[in-house]
Amino acid sequence: MSRKKSIDEWALDYWLLQQYAKLCYRIYYRKVEIKNLDRIPLNKAVLLAPNHQNALMDALVFVLNTSMQIVFLARADLFKTKRMSKFMHFLNIMPVYRIRDGFENVKKNDEVFARTTEVLNNRNNPLIIFPEGNHGEYRRLRPLVKGLFRVAFQAQEPNGTTPAVVILPVGIDYKHYWNFRTTIFVNIGEPIQVSEYYTEYTENPANAINRLKDDYAAELSKLMIDIQTTEYYDLYMHLREMYNERMKKELGITEKSLDAAFRSDKVMIDILNKELSENPENIIKLNNLVIPYQAEVKNQKLRDWVIKKGGFSIPRHLLSLVLYLAGLPVFLFGFVHNILPFGLTASRVKNIKDTQFHSSFKFVVSMIVFPVWYLIIGGVLALTHLPILIILFYIILLPLTGLLAFTYYIGFRKWLGCLRFLSGKNSVKVKKLVSDRSAIISMMNDIVRKHYSNK
């Protein structure tokens, strides 16, 4: 355990854990794309201020994609025991107290804010604060608490109007919050210089805090998927899946990056918001098409991409089956050797009521359970007196074939989805799905071209 005097000191034991966690992170996520990582300045007083939707994973985005030993805040109820407090200190986490922790404890935030000021002034590592205060499952910017901005001004105070402390707004967008092998897009915005607000802060602190908060919120909204409508939230989310590729074509975007998909979604959301304001009857009509369509797609055990693709080559489908049959032994090897730790983790996560903690739980538990399981298998093999090199090779195969088995499973499920479509494409229900999807895309084309052509 770390014996650091200051929470932001570099520590070897933290670095070793960080390297192992990075390896696990590369396995857990299929792709992590970070835009403008170079905007995080070194040896500066930096406050990283991301949106907060996916519990611990939001913080790990920075911890495991940089070489920095970043400091961040977490809710105080995680620090209940002395042992847990030491562990959180080792992880560079400080407590922040809320009203629900008791009014007498909220006063302890003064001490916490003083320590955050010290971290910023040391300029060893950035400090992460989530201005929304807690995580939320919807892709929208929620009301902000003022702690970030008070810390920023407190740290800026020794420097007056001389540039010193910067706030970096950061948008984080997950393809899926809980799925294994999903993607993350991280969008780092322009630094906000706290010094530019400091003169006003000396004259009217409340006004300066509110202006900085509003400016930050406006910047963060540009960097994240921010769907403010509650009534049509599901409509917007479904259209992100259904219309993104078409939207990119309308915008002339040709690249396949996560950034390209994000930019396309942002324009589409802006257009939908404008249509909702000017012609709400069209959004109602669109909603009445999309929601039943998506429900029937699920009912037919299909996916929208299958309906979109439509025609499938039967010879190619049969060739895919031959390849899946050929790869079956590898799948079975990976499945048999990994199903126990995978199943244990998946079964335990169901007991966590807050679904936004599911990916955090699965990631952390998997970091422990899988290596222990592989060591047990290695121990059993050692009893057979096999050569050590063969045992090591066997153990190395376990995670590799586990990943291959998971990829095989996902691919075969897609193959079955295509087969279901092929076998039922002449049915009334599937024909209606094809027709409904065409109507949805046609209506979206009209809405997009009406608004985008004027830009």
One Martini backbone bead per residue (centre of mass of N, CA, C, O) as a GRO file, in nm:
protein
  455
    1MET     BB    1   0.099   0.034   0.018
    2SER     BB    2   0.083   0.354   0.017
    3ARG     BB    3   0.313   0.635   0.161
    4LYS     BB    4   0.204   0.898   0.094
    5LYS     BB    5   0.187   1.229   0.184
    6SER     BB    6   0.080   1.299  -0.096
    7ILE     BB    7  -0.173   1.231  -0.323
    8ASP     BB    8   0.012   1.351  -0.587
    9GLU     BB    9   0.223   1.153  -0.576
   10TRP     BB   10   0.444   0.951  -0.698
   11ALA     BB   11   0.384   0.586  -0.741
   12LEU     BB   12   0.480   0.265  -0.788
   13ASP     BB   13   0.228   0.094  -0.706
   14TYR     BB   14   0.035   0.252  -0.882
   15TRP     BB   15   0.180   0.205  -1.153
   16LEU     BB   16   0.151  -0.103  -1.158
   17LEU     BB   17  -0.157  -0.107  -1.150
   18GLN     BB   18  -0.198   0.069  -1.401
   19GLN     BB   19  -0.072  -0.130  -1.609
   20TYR     BB   20  -0.267  -0.362  -1.561
   21ALA     BB   21  -0.533  -0.203  -1.611
   22LYS     BB   22  -0.470  -0.129  -1.905
   23LEU     BB   23  -0.482  -0.414  -2.015
   24CYS     BB   24  -0.777  -0.468  -1.929
   25TYR     BB   25  -0.899  -0.227  -2.083
   26ARG     BB   26  -0.821  -0.330  -2.372
   27ILE     BB   27  -1.015  -0.572  -2.341
   28TYR     BB   28  -1.290  -0.446  -2.257
   29TYR     BB   29  -1.228  -0.244  -2.489
   30ARG     BB   30  -1.230  -0.206  -2.830
   31LYS     BB   31  -1.255   0.127  -2.824
   32VAL     BB   32  -1.049   0.428  -2.781
   33GLU     BB   33  -1.132   0.775  -2.840
   34ILE     BB   34  -0.919   1.067  -2.838
   35LYS     BB   35  -0.976   1.412  -2.838
   36ASN     BB   36  -0.734   1.634  -2.759
   37LEU     BB   37  -0.509   1.535  -2.548
   38ASP     BB   38  -0.305   1.788  -2.577
   39ARG     BB   39  -0.488   1.981  -2.381
   40ILE     BB   40  -0.328   1.855  -2.153
   41PRO     BB   41  -0.140   2.006  -1.941
   42LEU     BB   42   0.176   2.031  -1.814
   43ASN     BB   43   0.249   2.165  -1.520
   44LYS     BB   44  -0.053   2.233  -1.429
   45ALA     BB   45  -0.355   2.379  -1.328
   46VAL     BB   46  -0.587   2.108  -1.353
   47LEU     BB   47  -0.937   2.076  -1.445
   48LEU     BB   48  -1.121   1.799  -1.486
   49ALA     BB   49  -1.461   1.820  -1.655
   50PRO     BB   50  -1.683   1.582  -1.677
   51ASN     BB   51  -1.912   1.391  -1.755
   52HIS     BB   52  -2.165   1.175  -1.571
   53GLN     BB   53  -2.262   0.811  -1.637
   54ASN     BB   54  -2.025   0.560  -1.544
   55ALA     BB   55  -1.888   0.598  -1.293
   56LEU     BB   56  -1.573   0.478  -1.271
   57MET     BB   57  -1.519   0.481  -1.586
   58ASP     BB   58  -1.481   0.790  -1.614
   59ALA     BB   59  -1.206   0.799  -1.464
   60LEU     BB   60  -1.050   0.569  -1.623
   61VAL     BB   61  -1.014   0.715  -1.890
   62PHE     BB   62  -0.759   0.875  -1.767
   63VAL     BB   63  -0.589   0.673  -1.602
   64LEU     BB   64  -0.579   0.452  -1.872
   65ASN     BB   65  -0.484   0.694  -2.108
   66THR     BB   66  -0.245   0.776  -1.923
   67SER     BB   67   0.050   0.862  -1.719
   68MET     BB   68  -0.117   0.976  -1.503
   69GLN     BB   69  -0.185   1.049  -1.144
   70ILE     BB   70  -0.486   1.104  -1.085
   71VAL     BB   71  -0.709   1.317  -0.915
   72PHE     BB   72  -1.011   1.241  -0.719
   73LEU     BB   73  -1.352   1.245  -0.649
   74ALA     BB   74  -1.572   1.104  -0.391
   75ARG     BB   75  -1.796   0.973  -0.217
   76ALA     BB   76  -1.794   0.939   0.134
   77ASP     BB   77  -1.925   0.642   0.173
   78LEU     BB   78  -1.645   0.497   0.070
   79PHE     BB   79  -1.494   0.589   0.370
   80LYS     BB   80  -1.589   0.432   0.635
   81THR     BB   81  -1.326   0.283   0.658
   82LYS     BB   82  -0.996   0.274   0.723
   83ARG     BB   83  -0.912   0.082   0.495
   84MET     BB   84  -1.068   0.231   0.269
   85SER     BB   85  -0.927   0.502   0.298
   86LYS     BB   86  -0.643   0.400   0.223
   87PHE     BB   87  -0.718   0.292  -0.056
   88MET     BB   88  -0.822   0.563  -0.173
   89HIS     BB   89  -0.555   0.709  -0.138
   90PHE     BB   90  -0.395   0.523  -0.324
   91LEU     BB   91  -0.606   0.611  -0.571
   92ASN     BB   92  -0.647   0.930  -0.549
   93ILE     BB   93  -0.895   0.965  -0.337
   94MET     BB   94  -1.142   1.196  -0.239
   95PRO     BB   95  -1.373   1.324  -0.033
   96VAL     BB   96  -1.726   1.407  -0.067
   97TYR     BB   97  -1.987   1.592   0.076
   98ARG     BB   98  -2.325   1.548   0.161
   99ILE     BB   99  -2.622   1.599   0.299
  100ARG     BB  100  -2.673   1.286   0.349
  101ASP     BB  101  -2.405   1.282   0.546
  102GLY     BB  102  -2.446   1.538   0.696
  103PHE     BB  103  -2.405   1.855   0.803
  104GLU     BB  104  -2.139   1.814   0.970
  105ASN     BB  105  -1.982   1.690   0.715
  106VAL     BB  106  -1.995   1.921   0.505
  107LYS     BB  107  -1.772   2.094   0.650
  108LYS     BB  108  -1.532   1.909   0.540
  109ASN     BB  109  -1.504   2.043   0.254
  110ASP     BB  110  -1.303   2.261   0.329
  111GLU     BB  111  -1.065   2.063   0.354
  112VAL     BB  112  -1.088   1.940   0.073
  113PHE     BB  113  -1.052   2.206  -0.087
  114ALA     BB  114  -0.769   2.260   0.025
  115ARG     BB  115  -0.643   2.003  -0.103
  116THR     BB  116  -0.709   2.070  -0.397
  117THR     BB  117  -0.543   2.327  -0.405
  118GLU     BB  118  -0.274   2.187  -0.350
  119VAL     BB  119  -0.275   2.008  -0.602
  120LEU     BB  120  -0.284   2.238  -0.809
  121ASN     BB  121  -0.024   2.393  -0.705
  122ASN     BB  122   0.176   2.152  -0.755
  123ARG     BB  123   0.146   2.034  -1.059
  124ASN     BB  124   0.154   1.712  -1.102
  125ASN     BB  125  -0.168   1.664  -1.128
  126PRO     BB  126  -0.466   1.628  -1.215
  127LEU     BB  127  -0.809   1.720  -1.148
  128ILE     BB  128  -1.113   1.550  -1.079
  129ILE     BB  129  -1.443   1.684  -1.152
  130PHE     BB  130  -1.795   1.631  -1.118
  131PRO     BB  131  -2.039   1.872  -1.170
  132GLU     BB  132  -2.302   1.681  -1.139
  133GLY     BB  133  -2.213   1.487  -0.871
  134ASN     BB  134  -2.356   1.255  -1.042
  135HIS     BB  135  -2.483   0.992  -1.194
  136GLY     BB  136  -2.638   0.914  -1.523
  137GLU     BB  137  -2.828   0.735  -1.774
  138TYR     BB  138  -2.847   0.992  -1.940
  139ARG     BB  139  -2.785   1.177  -2.243
  140ARG     BB  140  -2.725   1.444  -2.038
  141LEU     BB  141  -2.716   1.754  -1.903
  142ARG     BB  142  -2.694   1.831  -1.578
  143PRO     BB  143  -2.706   1.978  -1.303
  144LEU     BB  144  -2.487   2.192  -1.135
  145VAL     BB  145  -2.239   2.216  -0.920
  146LYS     BB  146  -2.008   2.445  -0.736
  147GLY     BB  147  -1.738   2.310  -0.651
  148LEU     BB  148  -1.550   2.348  -0.895
  149PHE     BB  149  -1.555   2.670  -0.891
  150ARG     BB  150  -1.449   2.710  -0.605
  151VAL     BB  151  -1.183   2.565  -0.644
  152ALA     BB  152  -1.078   2.738  -0.877
  153PHE     BB  153  -1.073   3.014  -0.722
  154GLN     BB  154  -0.899   2.923  -0.483
  155ALA     BB  155  -0.648   2.850  -0.665
  156GLN     BB  156  -0.630   3.141  -0.807
  157GLU     BB  157  -0.581   3.355  -0.581
  158PRO     BB  158  -0.257   3.376  -0.572
  159ASN     BB  159  -0.271   3.492  -0.896
  160GLY     BB  160  -0.518   3.628  -0.974
  161THR     BB  161  -0.501   3.751  -1.313
  162THR     BB  162  -0.307   3.528  -1.355
  163PRO     BB  163  -0.251   3.268  -1.531
  164ALA     BB  164  -0.332   2.916  -1.406
  165VAL     BB  165  -0.620   2.805  -1.396
  166VAL     BB  166  -0.781   2.522  -1.554
  167ILE     BB  167  -1.067   2.422  -1.743
  168LEU     BB  168  -1.167   2.095  -1.871
  169PRO     BB  169  -1.387   2.007  -2.087
  170VAL     BB  170  -1.556   1.674  -2.099
  171GLY     BB  171  -1.662   1.432  -2.327
  172ILE     BB  172  -1.857   1.127  -2.276
  173ASP     BB  173  -1.906   0.832  -2.498
  174TYR     BB  174  -2.104   0.547  -2.504
  175LYS     BB  175  -2.226   0.298  -2.680
  176HIS     BB  176  -2.226   0.126  -2.405
  177TYR     BB  177  -2.232   0.097  -2.070
  178TRP     BB  178  -2.215  -0.248  -2.018
  179ASN     BB  179  -2.065  -0.361  -2.246
  180PHE     BB  180  -1.857  -0.573  -2.382
  181ARG     BB  181  -1.666  -0.442  -2.631
  182THR     BB  182  -1.689  -0.148  -2.653
  183THR     BB  183  -1.714   0.211  -2.687
  184ILE     BB  184  -1.512   0.525  -2.668
  185PHE     BB  185  -1.570   0.882  -2.652
  186VAL     BB  186  -1.331   1.152  -2.621
  187ASN     BB  187  -1.392   1.514  -2.559
  188ILE     BB  188  -1.171   1.777  -2.567
  189GLY     BB  189  -1.164   2.094  -2.479
  190GLU     BB  190  -1.128   2.411  -2.417
  191PRO     BB  191  -0.969   2.603  -2.217
  192ILE     BB  192  -1.052   2.757  -1.904
  193GLN     BB  193  -0.982   3.066  -1.775
  194VAL     BB  194  -1.011   3.178  -1.452
  195SER     BB  195  -0.881   3.466  -1.465
  196GLU     BB  196  -1.119   3.599  -1.640
  197TYR     BB  197  -1.308   3.590  -1.353
  198TYR     BB  198  -1.162   3.724  -1.102
  199THR     BB  199  -1.250   4.014  -1.079
  200GLU     BB  200  -1.550   3.945  -1.034
  201TYR     BB  201  -1.499   3.771  -0.782
  202THR     BB  202  -1.402   4.011  -0.594
  203GLU     BB  203  -1.692   4.157  -0.624
  204ASN     BB  204  -1.884   3.883  -0.720
  205PRO     BB  205  -1.887   3.560  -0.658
  206ALA     BB  206  -2.165   3.456  -0.755
  207ASN     BB  207  -2.151   3.566  -1.046
  208ALA     BB  208  -1.885   3.429  -1.130
  209ILE     BB  209  -1.973   3.138  -1.084
  210ASN     BB  210  -2.220   3.145  -1.276
  211ARG     BB  211  -2.067   3.223  -1.535
  212LEU     BB  212  -1.870   2.987  -1.538
  213LYS     BB  213  -2.086   2.768  -1.533
  214ASP     BB  214  -2.230   2.849  -1.799
  215ASP     BB  215  -1.984   2.830  -1.986
  216TYR     BB  216  -1.920   2.537  -1.929
  217ALA     BB  217  -2.194   2.413  -2.012
  218ALA     BB  218  -2.182   2.507  -2.308
  219GLU     BB  219  -1.924   2.346  -2.377
  220LEU     BB  220  -2.008   2.059  -2.287
  221SER     BB  221  -2.254   2.026  -2.474
  222LYS     BB  222  -2.067   2.009  -2.736
  223LEU     BB  223  -1.902   1.730  -2.621
  224MET     BB  224  -2.188   1.590  -2.601
  225ILE     BB  225  -2.463   1.400  -2.550
  226ASP     BB  226  -2.757   1.628  -2.555
  227ILE     BB  227  -3.070   1.517  -2.439
  228GLN     BB  228  -3.336   1.709  -2.317
  229THR     BB  229  -3.557   1.543  -2.398
  230THR     BB  230  -3.796   1.329  -2.253
  231GLU     BB  231  -4.025   1.234  -2.447
  232TYR     BB  232  -3.788   1.186  -2.703
  233TYR     BB  233  -3.540   1.018  -2.623
  234ASP     BB  234  -3.580   0.742  -2.766
  235LEU     BB  235  -3.591   0.853  -3.048
  236TYR     BB  236  -3.308   0.971  -3.063
  237MET     BB  237  -3.155   0.705  -2.999
  238HIS     BB  238  -3.260   0.541  -3.241
  239LEU     BB  239  -3.154   0.746  -3.461
  240ARG     BB  240  -2.856   0.704  -3.406
  241GLU     BB  241  -2.867   0.418  -3.527
  242MET     BB  242  -3.037   0.455  -3.803
  243TYR     BB  243  -2.903   0.759  -3.919
  244ASN     BB  244  -2.594   0.806  -3.916
  245GLU     BB  245  -2.493   0.723  -4.198
  246ARG     BB  246  -2.683   0.918  -4.351
  247MET     BB  247  -2.587   1.177  -4.214
  248LYS     BB  248  -2.298   1.168  -4.316
  249LYS     BB  249  -2.373   1.196  -4.614
  250GLU     BB  250  -2.513   1.474  -4.587
  251LEU     BB  251  -2.227   1.599  -4.466
  252GLY     BB  252  -1.967   1.455  -4.603
  253ILE     BB  253  -1.882   1.210  -4.428
  254THR     BB  254  -1.624   0.945  -4.453
  255GLU     BB  255  -1.535   0.863  -4.194
  256LYS     BB  256  -1.512   0.594  -3.919
  257SER     BB  257  -1.512   0.745  -3.670
  258LEU     BB  258  -1.627   0.846  -3.364
  259ASP     BB  259  -1.623   1.145  -3.431
  260ALA     BB  260  -1.804   1.128  -3.681
  261ALA     BB  261  -2.052   1.014  -3.535
  262PHE     BB  262  -2.081   1.247  -3.335
  263ARG     BB  263  -2.117   1.484  -3.534
  264SER     BB  264  -2.370   1.367  -3.662
  265ASP     BB  265  -2.546   1.357  -3.406
  266LYS     BB  266  -2.540   1.659  -3.336
  267VAL     BB  267  -2.684   1.758  -3.588
  268MET     BB  268  -2.938   1.586  -3.561
  269ILE     BB  269  -3.029   1.695  -3.285
  270ASP     BB  270  -3.058   1.989  -3.372
  271ILE     BB  271  -3.275   1.931  -3.586
  272LEU     BB  272  -3.484   1.802  -3.400
  273ASN     BB  273  -3.515   2.046  -3.214
  274LYS     BB  274  -3.616   2.238  -3.434
  275GLU     BB  275  -3.863   2.068  -3.518
  276LEU     BB  276  -3.995   2.063  -3.237
  277SER     BB  277  -4.036   2.376  -3.230
  278GLU     BB  278  -4.182   2.415  -3.523
  279ASN     BB  279  -4.283   2.081  -3.579
  280PRO     BB  280  -4.419   1.868  -3.363
  281GLU     BB  281  -4.593   1.681  -3.548
  282ASN     BB  282  -4.347   1.537  -3.681
  283ILE     BB  283  -4.232   1.408  -3.423
  284ILE     BB  284  -4.479   1.247  -3.353
  285LYS     BB  285  -4.487   1.082  -3.613
  286LEU     BB  286  -4.204   0.964  -3.583
  287ASN     BB  287  -4.251   0.829  -3.309
  288ASN     BB  288  -4.496   0.646  -3.421
  289LEU     BB  289  -4.283   0.481  -3.593
  290VAL     BB  290  -4.025   0.402  -3.424
  291ILE     BB  291  -4.124   0.260  -3.165
  292PRO     BB  292  -4.282   0.022  -3.299
  293TYR     BB  293  -4.051  -0.076  -3.471
  294GLN     BB  294  -3.850  -0.150  -3.241
  295ALA     BB  295  -4.043  -0.349  -3.099
  296GLU     BB  296  -4.069  -0.549  -3.345
  297VAL     BB  297  -3.775  -0.615  -3.381
  298LYS     BB  298  -3.751  -0.745  -3.102
  299ASN     BB  299  -3.984  -0.953  -3.138
  300GLN     BB  300  -3.819  -1.084  -3.398
  301LYS     BB  301  -3.514  -1.105  -3.329
  302LEU     BB  302  -3.380  -0.841  -3.433
  303ARG     BB  303  -3.210  -0.586  -3.624
  304ASP     BB  304  -3.173  -0.295  -3.781
  305TRP     BB  305  -2.927  -0.378  -3.965
  306VAL     BB  306  -3.083  -0.607  -4.103
  307ILE     BB  307  -3.303  -0.438  -4.234
  308LYS     BB  308  -3.112  -0.249  -4.385
  309LYS     BB  309  -2.964  -0.464  -4.557
  310GLY     BB  310  -3.159  -0.715  -4.636
  311GLY     BB  311  -2.974  -0.840  -4.848
  312PHE     BB  312  -2.863  -1.185  -4.888
  313SER     BB  313  -2.614  -1.413  -4.940
  314ILE     BB  314  -2.637  -1.744  -4.941
  315PRO     BB  315  -2.348  -1.840  -5.004
  316ARG     BB  316  -2.216  -1.658  -4.788
  317HIS     BB  317  -2.373  -1.779  -4.550
  318LEU     BB  318  -2.262  -2.069  -4.586
  319LEU     BB  319  -1.963  -1.995  -4.556
  320SER     BB  320  -1.990  -1.891  -4.266
  321LEU     BB  321  -2.074  -2.163  -4.148
  322VAL     BB  322  -1.815  -2.313  -4.214
  323LEU     BB  323  -1.633  -2.126  -4.040
  324TYR     BB  324  -1.778  -2.181  -3.771
  325LEU     BB  325  -1.723  -2.486  -3.769
  326ALA     BB  326  -1.410  -2.458  -3.779
  327GLY     BB  327  -1.413  -2.267  -3.503
  328LEU     BB  328  -1.538  -2.441  -3.272
  329PRO     BB  329  -1.294  -2.547  -3.102
  330VAL     BB  330  -1.199  -2.267  -3.009
  331PHE     BB  331  -1.457  -2.188  -2.870
  332LEU     BB  332  -1.471  -2.422  -2.666
  333PHE     BB  333  -1.205  -2.365  -2.526
  334GLY     BB  334  -1.273  -2.071  -2.437
  335PHE     BB  335  -1.540  -2.131  -2.294
  336VAL     BB  336  -1.458  -2.347  -2.082
  337HIS     BB  337  -1.213  -2.159  -1.954
  338ASN     BB  338  -1.427  -1.883  -1.902
  339ILE     BB  339  -1.722  -1.925  -1.785
  340LEU     BB  340  -1.689  -1.909  -1.480
  341PRO     BB  341  -1.587  -1.612  -1.438
  342PHE     BB  342  -1.801  -1.486  -1.618
  343GLY     BB  343  -2.054  -1.593  -1.468
  344LEU     BB  344  -1.987  -1.480  -1.188
  345THR     BB  345  -1.989  -1.182  -1.266
  346ALA     BB  346  -2.275  -1.171  -1.401
  347SER     BB  347  -2.438  -1.267  -1.147
  348ARG     BB  348  -2.347  -1.041  -0.942
  349VAL     BB  349  -2.438  -0.777  -1.096
  350LYS     BB  350  -2.753  -0.819  -1.047
  351ASN     BB  351  -2.737  -0.703  -0.737
  352ILE     BB  352  -2.708  -0.424  -0.870
  353LYS     BB  353  -2.921  -0.160  -0.892
  354ASP     BB  354  -2.713   0.028  -1.014
  355THR     BB  355  -2.641   0.015  -1.347
  356GLN     BB  356  -2.388   0.223  -1.353
  357PHE     BB  357  -2.208  -0.011  -1.192
  358HIS     BB  358  -2.167  -0.259  -1.376
  359SER     BB  359  -1.899  -0.204  -1.530
  360SER     BB  360  -1.726  -0.155  -1.281
  361PHE     BB  361  -1.764  -0.430  -1.155
  362LYS     BB  362  -1.670  -0.608  -1.391
  363PHE     BB  363  -1.388  -0.492  -1.419
  364VAL     BB  364  -1.273  -0.533  -1.131
  365VAL     BB  365  -1.341  -0.834  -1.093
  366SER     BB  366  -1.194  -0.939  -1.349
  367MET     BB  367  -0.904  -0.857  -1.253
  368ILE     BB  368  -0.922  -1.097  -1.037
  369VAL     BB  369  -1.066  -1.363  -1.131
  370PHE     BB  370  -0.912  -1.450  -1.388
  371PRO     BB  371  -0.620  -1.483  -1.278
  372VAL     BB  372  -0.695  -1.685  -1.057
  373TRP     BB  373  -0.804  -1.900  -1.250
  374TYR     BB  374  -0.542  -1.938  -1.416
  375LEU     BB  375  -0.369  -2.028  -1.171
  376ILE     BB  376  -0.529  -2.279  -1.107
  377ILE     BB  377  -0.480  -2.418  -1.374
  378GLY     BB  378  -0.171  -2.410  -1.350
  379GLY     BB  379  -0.160  -2.584  -1.091
  380VAL     BB  380  -0.288  -2.837  -1.210
  381LEU     BB  381  -0.076  -2.877  -1.438
  382ALA     BB  382   0.172  -2.908  -1.247
  383LEU     BB  383   0.077  -3.197  -1.139
  384THR     BB  384   0.151  -3.336  -1.432
  385HIS     BB  385   0.455  -3.255  -1.519
  386LEU     BB  386   0.473  -3.042  -1.711
  387PRO     BB  387   0.622  -2.829  -1.887
  388ILE     BB  388   0.652  -2.496  -1.828
  389LEU     BB  389   0.610  -2.394  -2.122
  390ILE     BB  390   0.337  -2.531  -2.168
  391ILE     BB  391   0.187  -2.396  -1.936
  392LEU     BB  392   0.231  -2.104  -2.028
  393PHE     BB  393   0.098  -2.136  -2.304
  394TYR     BB  394  -0.179  -2.220  -2.196
  395ILE     BB  395  -0.237  -1.962  -2.031
  396ILE     BB  396  -0.216  -1.763  -2.270
  397LEU     BB  397  -0.464  -1.891  -2.425
  398LEU     BB  398  -0.706  -1.820  -2.246
  399PRO     BB  399  -0.763  -1.515  -2.312
  400LEU     BB  400  -0.751  -1.538  -2.620
  401THR     BB  401  -0.984  -1.753  -2.650
  402GLY     BB  402  -1.192  -1.586  -2.499
  403LEU     BB  403  -1.210  -1.359  -2.710
  404LEU     BB  404  -1.278  -1.543  -2.948
  405ALA     BB  405  -1.540  -1.657  -2.826
  406PHE     BB  406  -1.688  -1.388  -2.809
  407THR     BB  407  -1.669  -1.315  -3.110
  408TYR     BB  408  -1.811  -1.567  -3.209
  409TYR     BB  409  -2.079  -1.526  -3.061
  410ILE     BB  410  -2.155  -1.256  -3.191
  411GLY     BB  411  -2.136  -1.350  -3.487
  412PHE     BB  412  -2.345  -1.583  -3.465
  413ARG     BB  413  -2.583  -1.407  -3.387
  414LYS     BB  414  -2.582  -1.250  -3.651
  415TRP     BB  415  -2.625  -1.493  -3.832
  416LEU     BB  416  -2.904  -1.566  -3.712
  417GLY     BB  417  -3.040  -1.298  -3.783
  418CYS     BB  418  -3.012  -1.334  -4.089
  419LEU     BB  419  -3.167  -1.602  -4.101
  420ARG     BB  420  -3.436  -1.495  -3.997
  421PHE     BB  421  -3.475  -1.298  -4.228
  422LEU     BB  422  -3.465  -1.501  -4.465
  423SER     BB  423  -3.706  -1.685  -4.355
  424GLY     BB  424  -3.908  -1.399  -4.317
  425LYS     BB  425  -3.916  -1.187  -4.567
  426ASN     BB  426  -4.222  -1.282  -4.672
  427SER     BB  427  -4.352  -1.175  -4.440
  428VAL     BB  428  -4.561  -0.942  -4.315
  429LYS     BB  429  -4.384  -0.833  -4.079
  430VAL     BB  430  -4.115  -0.789  -4.232
  431LYS     BB  431  -4.227  -0.611  -4.459
  432LYS     BB  432  -4.316  -0.387  -4.261
  433LEU     BB  433  -4.039  -0.318  -4.153
  434VAL     BB  434  -3.920  -0.227  -4.422
  435SER     BB  435  -4.134  -0.007  -4.475
  436ASP     BB  436  -4.098   0.157  -4.210
  437ARG     BB  437  -3.802   0.226  -4.248
  438SER     BB  438  -3.833   0.381  -4.510
  439ALA     BB  439  -4.022   0.599  -4.389
  440ILE     BB  440  -3.825   0.708  -4.178
  441ILE     BB  441  -3.594   0.792  -4.368
  442SER     BB  442  -3.764   0.981  -4.544
  443MET     BB  443  -3.846   1.176  -4.317
  444MET     BB  444  -3.559   1.250  -4.230
  445ASN     BB  445  -3.467   1.367  -4.497
  446ASP     BB  446  -3.667   1.603  -4.497
  447ILE     BB  447  -3.578   1.734  -4.230
  448VAL     BB  448  -3.277   1.772  -4.288
  449ARG     BB  449  -3.296   1.932  -4.561
  450LYS     BB  450  -3.457   2.168  -4.450
  451HIS     BB  451  -3.225   2.262  -4.241
  452TYR     BB  452  -2.941   2.216  -4.376
  453SER     BB  453  -2.979   2.388  -4.646
  454ASN     BB  454  -2.966   2.669  -4.465
  455LYS     BB  455  -2.637   2.653  -4.379
   0.00000   0.00000   0.00000
